[in-house]
mmCIF file of C-alpha atoms in Angstrom:
data_model
loop_
_atom_site.group_PDB
_atom_site.id
_atom_site.type_symbol
_atom_site.label_atom_id
_atom_site.label_comp_id
_atom_site.label_asym_id
_atom_site.label_seq_id
_atom_site.Cartn_x
_atom_site.Cartn_y
_atom_site.Cartn_z
ATOM 1 C CA LEU A 3 0.001 -0.006 0.006
ATOM 2 C CA GLN A 4 2.903 2.330 0.647
ATOM 3 C CA ILE A 5 4.088 1.597 -2.852
ATOM 4 C CA LEU A 6 0.685 2.556 -4.320
ATOM 5 C CA ASP A 7 0.785 5.787 -2.261
ATOM 6 C CA ILE A 8 4.123 6.581 -3.832
ATOM 7 C CA MET A 9 2.990 5.569 -7.301
ATOM 8 C CA TRP A 10 -0.043 7.797 -7.513
ATOM 9 C CA LYS A 11 1.957 10.805 -6.362
ATOM 10 C CA TYR A 12 4.601 9.963 -9.017
ATOM 11 C CA TYR A 13 1.981 9.675 -11.762
ATOM 12 C CA GLU A 14 0.344 12.901 -10.707
ATOM 13 C CA LYS A 15 3.718 14.676 -10.740
ATOM 14 C CA GLU A 16 4.308 13.322 -14.233
ATOM 15 C CA LYS A 17 0.825 14.524 -15.324
ATOM 16 C CA ASN A 18 -0.270 10.907 -16.003
ATOM 17 C CA TYR A 19 -3.575 11.746 -14.324
ATOM 18 C CA SER A 20 -5.404 8.695 -15.628
ATOM 19 C CA ALA A 21 -2.964 6.307 -13.936
ATOM 20 C CA ALA A 22 -2.987 8.379 -10.765
ATOM 21 C CA ALA A 23 -6.791 8.383 -10.624
ATOM 22 C CA ARG A 24 -7.017 4.608 -11.024
ATOM 23 C CA ILE A 25 -4.467 3.970 -8.294
ATOM 24 C CA LEU A 26 -6.262 6.379 -5.929
ATOM 25 C CA ALA A 27 -9.567 4.641 -6.607
ATOM 26 C CA LYS A 28 -7.908 1.304 -5.688
ATOM 27 C CA LEU A 29 -6.551 2.784 -2.476
ATOM 28 C CA ALA A 30 -9.997 4.005 -1.534
ATOM 29 C CA ASP A 31 -11.409 0.507 -1.895
ATOM 30 C CA ARG A 32 -8.516 -1.491 -0.319
ATOM 31 C CA ASP A 33 -9.104 -3.267 2.963
ATOM 32 C CA ARG A 34 -6.994 -1.926 5.741
ATOM 33 C CA ASP A 35 -7.089 -3.464 9.246
ATOM 34 C CA THR A 36 -5.477 -0.513 10.939
ATOM 35 C CA ASP A 37 -7.728 1.750 13.005
ATOM 36 C CA ASN A 38 -6.199 4.922 11.620
ATOM 37 C CA PHE A 39 -7.564 4.230 8.047
ATOM 38 C CA SER A 40 -10.943 5.827 8.292
ATOM 39 C CA LEU A 41 -13.915 6.607 6.108
ATOM 40 C CA TRP A 42 -12.614 10.106 5.823
ATOM 41 C CA ASP A 43 -9.408 8.764 4.394
ATOM 42 C CA ARG A 44 -11.315 6.782 1.737
ATOM 43 C CA ILE A 45 -13.308 9.892 0.888
ATOM 44 C CA ASP A 46 -10.066 11.841 0.489
ATOM 45 C CA TYR A 47 -8.744 9.214 -1.914
ATOM 46 C CA ILE A 48 -11.938 9.343 -3.977
ATOM 47 C CA SER A 49 -11.843 13.148 -4.043
ATOM 48 C CA ARG A 50 -8.272 13.091 -5.239
ATOM 49 C CA ALA A 51 -9.087 10.478 -7.865
ATOM 50 C CA ILE A 52 -11.946 12.618 -9.171
ATOM 51 C CA LEU A 53 -9.623 15.611 -9.490
ATOM 52 C CA CYS A 54 -7.104 13.549 -11.416
ATOM 53 C CA ALA A 55 -9.785 12.069 -13.666
ATOM 54 C CA LYS A 56 -11.074 15.543 -14.481
ATOM 55 C CA ALA A 57 -7.546 16.647 -15.277
ATOM 56 C CA CYS A 58 -7.176 13.971 -18.012
ATOM 57 C CA SER A 59 -6.781 15.646 -21.329
ATOM 58 C CA THR A 60 -8.232 12.610 -23.153
ATOM 59 C CA SER A 61 -11.824 12.567 -24.118
ATOM 60 C CA LEU A 62 -11.980 8.774 -24.544
ATOM 61 C CA ASN A 63 -15.341 7.250 -23.550
ATOM 62 C CA ASN A 64 -13.753 4.887 -20.982
ATOM 63 C CA GLU A 65 -12.238 7.853 -19.141
ATOM 64 C CA GLY A 66 -15.606 9.577 -19.022
ATOM 65 C CA GLU A 67 -17.278 6.432 -17.696
ATOM 66 C CA PHE A 68 -14.545 6.042 -15.091
ATOM 67 C CA LEU A 69 -15.101 9.639 -13.866
ATOM 68 C CA HIS A 70 -18.829 8.916 -13.668
ATOM 69 C CA GLU A 71 -18.130 5.876 -11.564
ATOM 70 C CA LEU A 72 -15.951 7.878 -9.242
ATOM 71 C CA GLU A 73 -18.586 10.550 -8.779
ATOM 72 C CA ASP A 74 -21.279 7.936 -8.068
ATOM 73 C CA LYS A 75 -18.808 6.366 -5.505
ATOM 74 C CA MET A 76 -18.333 9.793 -3.898
ATOM 75 C CA ASP A 77 -22.148 10.295 -3.667
ATOM 76 C CA VAL A 78 -22.574 7.025 -1.831
ATOM 77 C CA ALA A 79 -19.588 7.649 0.410
ATOM 78 C CA GLN A 80 -21.079 11.013 1.427
ATOM 79 C CA LEU A 81 -24.329 9.238 2.298
ATOM 80 C CA GLN A 82 -22.253 6.766 4.323
ATOM 81 C CA LEU A 83 -20.553 9.669 6.131
ATOM 82 C CA ASN A 84 -23.960 11.130 7.068
ATOM 83 C CA ILE A 85 -24.991 7.782 8.513
ATOM 84 C CA TYR A 86 -21.717 7.562 10.422
ATOM 85 C CA SER A 87 -22.284 11.042 11.907
ATOM 86 C CA SER A 88 -25.878 10.099 12.833
ATOM 87 C CA LEU A 89 -24.810 6.937 14.564
ATOM 88 C CA GLU A 90 -22.041 8.758 16.494
ATOM 89 C CA GLN A 91 -24.770 10.842 18.078
ATOM 90 C CA MET A 92 -26.526 7.684 19.337
ATOM 91 C CA SER A 93 -24.030 7.218 22.187
ATOM 92 C CA SER A 94 -26.565 5.262 24.365
ATOM 93 C CA ASN A 95 -27.156 2.670 21.627
ATOM 94 C CA PRO A 96 -24.495 -0.065 21.811
ATOM 95 C CA ALA A 97 -25.511 -1.502 18.446
ATOM 96 C CA ALA A 98 -25.128 1.867 16.765
ATOM 97 C CA GLN A 99 -21.688 2.279 18.315
ATOM 98 C CA ALA A 100 -20.634 -1.175 17.185
ATOM 99 C CA ALA A 101 -21.709 -0.367 13.630
ATOM 100 C CA LEU A 102 -19.317 2.558 13.447
ATOM 101 C CA SER A 103 -16.254 0.434 12.828
ATOM 102 C CA ASP A 104 -17.997 -1.333 9.925
ATOM 103 C CA LEU A 105 -18.634 2.047 8.316
ATOM 104 C CA ASN A 106 -14.919 2.736 7.966
ATOM 105 C CA ARG A 107 -15.034 0.569 4.797
ATOM 106 C CA LEU A 108 -16.907 1.558 1.696
ATOM 107 C CA ILE A 109 -20.416 0.019 1.593
ATOM 108 C CA ASP A 110 -22.813 -0.290 -1.295
ATOM 109 C CA ILE A 111 -25.906 1.840 -1.329
ATOM 110 C CA SER A 112 -28.454 -1.017 -0.818
ATOM 111 C CA THR A 113 -26.522 -2.247 2.296
ATOM 112 C CA LEU A 114 -26.272 1.245 3.640
ATOM 113 C CA TYR A 115 -30.062 1.515 3.431
ATOM 114 C CA SER A 116 -31.089 -1.826 4.867
ATOM 115 C CA ASP A 117 -28.291 -2.513 7.401
ATOM 116 C CA TYR A 118 -27.813 0.979 8.704
ATOM 117 C CA ALA A 119 -30.260 3.756 7.734
ATOM 118 C CA GLU A 120 -33.392 1.634 7.969
ATOM 119 C CA LYS A 121 -32.182 -0.530 10.875
ATOM 120 C CA PHE A 122 -31.442 2.508 13.067
ATOM 121 C CA ASN A 123 -34.490 4.466 11.932
ATOM 122 C CA LEU A 124 -32.414 7.337 10.305
ATOM 123 C CA ALA A 125 -35.331 8.781 8.288
ATOM 124 C CA GLU A 126 -33.317 11.668 6.883
ATOM 125 C CA CYS A 127 -30.552 9.355 5.752
ATOM 126 C CA GLN A 128 -33.149 6.998 4.209
ATOM 127 C CA LEU A 129 -34.616 9.890 2.229
ATOM 128 C CA ALA A 130 -31.184 10.913 1.052
ATOM 129 C CA ILE A 131 -30.411 7.366 -0.098
ATOM 130 C CA ILE A 132 -33.636 6.797 -2.090
ATOM 131 C CA HIS A 133 -33.177 10.290 -3.680
ATOM 132 C CA CYS A 134 -29.588 9.358 -4.644
ATOM 133 C CA ALA A 135 -30.824 6.015 -6.086
ATOM 134 C CA GLY A 136 -33.726 7.615 -7.818
ATOM 135 C CA HIS A 137 -36.094 5.244 -6.160
ATOM 136 C CA HIS A 138 -39.735 6.445 -6.404
ATOM 137 C CA ASP A 139 -42.076 5.189 -3.660
ATOM 138 C CA PRO A 140 -44.598 7.835 -2.656
ATOM 139 C CA LEU A 141 -45.805 6.010 0.446
ATOM 140 C CA LEU A 142 -42.242 5.463 1.673
ATOM 141 C CA VAL A 143 -41.402 9.123 1.044
ATOM 142 C CA GLN A 144 -44.444 10.237 3.101
ATOM 143 C CA LYS A 145 -43.507 7.789 5.878
ATOM 144 C CA LEU A 146 -39.998 9.203 6.052
ATOM 145 C CA TRP A 147 -41.157 12.800 6.110
ATOM 146 C CA ARG A 148 -43.600 11.983 8.864
ATOM 147 C CA GLU A 149 -40.845 10.352 10.902
ATOM 148 C CA LEU A 150 -38.203 13.043 10.374
ATOM 149 C CA LEU A 151 -40.683 15.851 11.303
ATOM 150 C CA ALA A 152 -41.715 13.970 14.478
ATOM 151 C CA LEU A 153 -38.069 13.418 15.356
ATOM 152 C CA GLU A 154 -37.283 17.077 14.910
ATOM 153 C CA ILE A 155 -40.161 18.021 17.211
ATOM 154 C CA THR A 156 -39.250 15.374 19.854
ATOM 155 C CA SER A 157 -35.580 16.249 19.935
ATOM 156 C CA SER A 158 -36.312 19.938 20.635
ATOM 157 C CA GLN A 159 -39.426 19.619 22.831
ATOM 158 C CA HIS A 160 -37.435 20.550 25.960
ATOM 159 C CA LEU A 161 -36.755 23.926 24.429
ATOM 160 C CA PRO A 162 -38.998 27.065 24.425
ATOM 161 C CA GLN A 163 -41.634 27.061 21.712
ATOM 162 C CA VAL A 164 -39.876 29.747 19.687
ATOM 163 C CA SER A 165 -36.766 27.536 19.595
ATOM 164 C CA VAL A 166 -38.807 24.496 18.521
ATOM 165 C CA MET A 167 -40.371 26.539 15.706
ATOM 166 C CA SER A 168 -36.959 27.869 14.640
ATOM 167 C CA SER A 169 -35.342 24.425 14.687
ATOM 168 C CA LEU A 170 -38.107 22.855 12.574
ATOM 169 C CA ARG A 171 -38.074 25.786 10.097
ATOM 170 C CA ASN A 172 -34.309 25.439 9.670
ATOM 171 C CA LYS A 173 -34.714 21.706 9.004
ATOM 172 C CA ILE A 174 -37.485 22.370 6.403
ATOM 173 C CA LEU A 175 -35.395 25.081 4.693
ATOM 174 C CA LEU A 176 -32.364 22.759 4.582
ATOM 175 C CA LEU A 177 -34.243 19.785 3.115
ATOM 176 C CA GLY A 178 -36.317 22.021 0.864
ATOM 177 C CA ASN A 179 -33.162 23.376 -0.809
ATOM 178 C CA ILE A 180 -31.977 19.841 -1.409
ATOM 179 C CA TYR A 181 -35.182 18.186 -2.617
ATOM 180 C CA GLN A 182 -37.690 20.797 -3.780
ATOM 181 C CA ALA A 183 -36.740 20.440 -7.450
ATOM 182 C CA ALA A 184 -37.900 16.828 -7.233
ATOM 183 C CA GLU A 185 -41.470 16.826 -6.085
ATOM 184 C CA LYS A 186 -41.511 13.101 -5.548
ATOM 185 C CA PHE A 187 -38.989 13.475 -2.715
ATOM 186 C CA PHE A 188 -40.458 16.784 -1.467
ATOM 187 C CA PRO A 189 -44.255 16.206 -1.602
ATOM 188 C CA THR A 190 -45.351 19.746 -0.915
ATOM 189 C CA GLN A 191 -48.977 19.000 -0.118
ATOM 190 C CA PHE A 192 -48.164 16.291 2.330
ATOM 191 C CA ILE A 193 -45.436 18.322 4.034
ATOM 192 C CA VAL A 194 -47.667 21.391 4.298
ATOM 193 C CA GLN A 195 -50.454 19.234 5.766
ATOM 194 C CA GLN A 196 -48.083 17.756 8.378
ATOM 195 C CA LEU A 197 -46.722 21.146 9.266
ATOM 196 C CA GLU A 198 -50.150 22.722 9.602
ATOM 197 C CA VAL A 199 -51.189 19.963 11.985
ATOM 198 C CA ILE A 200 -48.037 20.511 14.080
ATOM 199 C CA SER A 201 -48.656 24.293 13.984
ATOM 200 C CA CYS A 202 -52.327 23.999 14.826
ATOM 201 C CA ARG A 203 -51.719 21.519 17.680
ATOM 202 C CA GLY A 204 -48.989 23.754 19.124
ATOM 203 C CA GLY A 205 -50.869 26.950 18.841
ATOM 204 C CA TRP A 206 -48.134 28.487 16.688
ATOM 205 C CA ASP A 207 -48.435 31.648 14.621
ATOM 206 C CA GLN A 208 -50.928 30.866 11.887
ATOM 207 C CA SER A 209 -48.639 32.199 9.180
ATOM 208 C CA TRP A 210 -45.664 30.063 10.286
ATOM 209 C CA VAL A 211 -46.060 27.336 7.624
ATOM 210 C CA ILE A 212 -46.711 29.802 4.802
ATOM 211 C CA ASP A 213 -43.676 31.930 5.790
ATOM 212 C CA THR A 214 -41.507 28.785 6.071
ATOM 213 C CA MET A 215 -42.510 27.519 2.644
ATOM 214 C CA LEU A 216 -42.073 30.892 1.012
ATOM 215 C CA GLN A 217 -38.534 31.100 2.352
ATOM 216 C CA ILE A 218 -37.452 27.869 0.632
ATOM 217 C CA PRO A 219 -38.663 29.413 -1.775
ATOM 218 C CA THR A 220 -42.021 27.940 -2.763
ATOM 219 C CA SER A 221 -44.085 30.094 -5.129
ATOM 220 C CA HIS A 222 -47.331 31.753 -4.009
ATOM 221 C CA SER A 223 -49.095 30.038 -6.873
ATOM 222 C CA HIS A 224 -47.880 26.564 -5.811
ATOM 223 C CA LEU A 225 -48.923 27.194 -2.267
ATOM 224 C CA TYR A 226 -52.271 28.434 -3.409
ATOM 225 C CA SER A 227 -52.871 25.269 -5.307
ATOM 226 C CA THR A 228 -51.638 23.259 -2.367
ATOM 227 C CA TYR A 229 -54.055 24.823 0.175
ATOM 228 C CA THR A 230 -56.922 24.665 -2.247
ATOM 229 C CA SER A 231 -56.377 20.907 -2.576
ATOM 230 C CA LEU A 232 -56.086 20.499 1.172
ATOM 231 C CA LEU A 233 -59.360 22.316 1.753
ATOM 232 C CA GLN A 234 -61.129 20.137 -0.856
ATOM 233 C CA MET A 235 -60.002 17.010 0.966
ATOM 234 C CA LYS A 236 -62.055 18.028 4.020
ATOM 235 C CA LEU A 237 -59.815 16.049 6.415
ATOM 236 C CA PRO A 238 -61.284 15.312 9.803
ATOM 237 C CA CYS A 239 -58.077 16.252 11.679
ATOM 238 C CA TRP A 240 -59.026 19.901 11.940
ATOM 239 C CA GLU A 241 -62.283 19.111 13.758
ATOM 240 C CA GLN A 242 -60.322 16.775 15.953
ATOM 241 C CA LEU A 243 -57.836 19.548 16.744
ATOM 242 C CA GLY A 244 -60.640 21.844 17.684
ATOM 243 C CA SER A 245 -60.008 24.207 14.788
ATOM 244 C CA PRO A 246 -62.403 23.301 11.967
ATOM 245 C CA TYR A 247 -61.642 26.570 10.075
ATOM 246 C CA HIS A 248 -57.829 26.382 10.503
ATOM 247 C CA LEU A 249 -57.215 26.079 6.725
ATOM 248 C CA HIS A 250 -59.660 28.908 5.970
ATOM 249 C CA ILE A 251 -57.793 31.146 8.364
ATOM 250 C CA VAL A 252 -54.387 30.217 6.932
ATOM 251 C CA THR A 253 -55.633 30.660 3.410
ATOM 252 C CA SER A 254 -56.833 34.165 4.179
ATOM 253 C CA LEU A 255 -53.243 35.023 5.183
ATOM 254 C CA LEU A 256 -51.845 33.293 2.065
ATOM 255 C CA LEU A 257 -54.137 35.094 -0.365
ATOM 256 C CA THR A 258 -53.492 38.421 1.311
ATOM 257 C CA SER A 259 -49.748 37.889 0.661
ATOM 258 C CA TYR A 260 -50.459 36.452 -2.846
ATOM 259 C CA VAL A 261 -52.619 39.327 -4.017
ATOM 260 C CA ALA A 262 -49.968 41.755 -2.763
ATOM 261 C CA HIS A 263 -47.527 40.051 -5.156
ATOM 262 C CA LEU A 264 -49.753 39.992 -8.196
ATOM 263 C CA ASN A 265 -47.618 42.601 -9.946
ATOM 264 C CA ASN A 266 -45.183 39.792 -10.494
ATOM 265 C CA VAL A 267 -47.743 37.914 -12.562
ATOM 266 C CA PRO A 268 -47.726 38.674 -16.298
ATOM 267 C CA LEU A 269 -50.535 40.969 -17.337
ATOM 268 C CA LEU A 270 -52.286 38.438 -19.528
ATOM 269 C CA GLU A 271 -52.381 35.993 -16.726
ATOM 270 C CA ARG A 272 -53.436 38.396 -14.030
ATOM 271 C CA LYS A 273 -57.091 38.867 -14.867
ATOM 272 C CA PRO A 274 -58.146 35.219 -15.099
ATOM 273 C CA LEU A 275 -56.121 34.533 -11.962
ATOM 274 C CA LEU A 276 -57.919 37.308 -10.090
ATOM 275 C CA CYS A 277 -61.243 35.910 -11.221
ATOM 276 C CA GLU A 278 -60.323 32.468 -9.954
ATOM 277 C CA ILE A 279 -59.105 33.830 -6.619
ATOM 278 C CA GLN A 280 -62.221 35.961 -6.235
ATOM 279 C CA ASP A 281 -64.420 32.879 -6.673
ATOM 280 C CA VAL A 282 -62.370 31.099 -4.051
ATOM 281 C CA ILE A 283 -62.638 33.992 -1.618
ATOM 282 C CA ASP A 284 -66.412 34.171 -2.127
ATOM 283 C CA ALA A 285 -66.663 30.522 -1.160
ATOM 284 C CA HIS A 286 -64.535 31.118 1.915
ATOM 285 C CA VAL A 287 -66.704 34.057 2.950
ATOM 286 C CA VAL A 288 -69.837 31.879 2.667
ATOM 287 C CA ASP A 289 -68.210 29.124 4.772
ATOM 288 C CA LEU A 290 -67.092 31.449 7.503
ATOM 289 C CA GLN A 291 -70.308 33.365 7.670
ATOM 290 C CA ALA A 292 -72.030 30.072 8.239
ATOM 291 C CA SER A 293 -69.834 29.362 11.270
ATOM 292 C CA VAL A 294 -71.939 28.754 14.343
ATOM 293 C CA SER A 295 -69.202 29.614 16.878
ATOM 294 C CA ALA A 296 -67.088 32.195 15.178
ATOM 295 C CA GLY A 297 -63.992 32.969 17.352
ATOM 296 C CA SER A 298 -61.792 35.934 16.914
ATOM 297 C CA ASP A 299 -59.529 34.072 14.477
ATOM 298 C CA VAL A 300 -62.526 33.280 12.218
ATOM 299 C CA THR A 301 -63.719 36.869 12.482
ATOM 300 C CA SER A 302 -60.264 38.225 11.493
ATOM 301 C CA ALA A 303 -60.079 35.788 8.561
ATOM 302 C CA LEU A 304 -63.496 36.882 7.366
ATOM 303 C CA SER A 305 -62.319 40.525 7.561
ATOM 304 C CA ARG A 306 -59.264 39.714 5.515
ATOM 305 C CA PHE A 307 -61.319 37.956 2.843
ATOM 306 C CA LYS A 308 -63.641 40.912 2.629
ATOM 307 C CA ALA A 309 -60.756 43.375 2.371
ATOM 308 C CA LEU A 310 -59.485 41.262 -0.481
ATOM 309 C CA GLN A 311 -62.826 41.420 -2.192
ATOM 310 C CA ALA A 312 -62.796 45.226 -1.994
ATOM 311 C CA SER A 313 -59.213 45.360 -3.228
ATOM 312 C CA PHE A 314 -60.126 43.632 -6.475
ATOM 313 C CA ASN A 315 -61.812 46.846 -7.644
ATOM 314 C CA LYS A 316 -58.337 48.182 -8.152
ATOM 315 C CA TYR A 317 -57.428 45.710 -10.769
#
């Protein structure tokens, strides 16, 4: 192994980057029984191999394929590193601590999922793995999102409410930036529903979910469609939470923000969009006016909807 370490440095110095890259790739995969050869060392070898492969002046197909293989290997190694870091934090779990030594060798993505991420209930790592593998399973994705949101709440429940809200928002922003471009791994409607339940149950600021999603950023139009769909589902959870008009109230806040941003909508699209929104607002007003026990939140939402109706005269 010492000879291989010398050889890749020699080839790199001689600008034989292809040979250097292949030796570095072998070093990353080689078994080493010494404790001081860690996963970080393997990742370092892969990283150096990628740099050398990119430096190759040749455009031969086999070199391009080799680079692609190295990049895939790096993606999986980074997932493995995330799992390693997660298990390190499980200091009270002997099985998790025992697994750390195994993770110092490179492991294939299927084994990472089944023997580590799934076994130790690492929902965020599981989501990252199926995203990397391009595995589409809507029910599994929803299950993982439900678990990681619950874990985030549980892990911060000893903190003041404002800290819990901040921690959860930061997690949503982080994961939103990673997965939002792929709706199948960032199911907006399901996530918004889960967040609204958490917000309603905790008595959080009613605009918290909207503000969080807009910061990702999610567009007003996408959120509008999302909340419209959630309202049409007529889920029983809002009654069970003692807030049957929760989504109406939140939608009044969303539409107030949306209408304020209508100048960003192209002129030809603005008029039919306003007509559609006005019809939706009219339906909300009817629903809220029919409320038997209208609390202050419902009254405020009704006032916002009526203010929006009046503002349409300007367009």
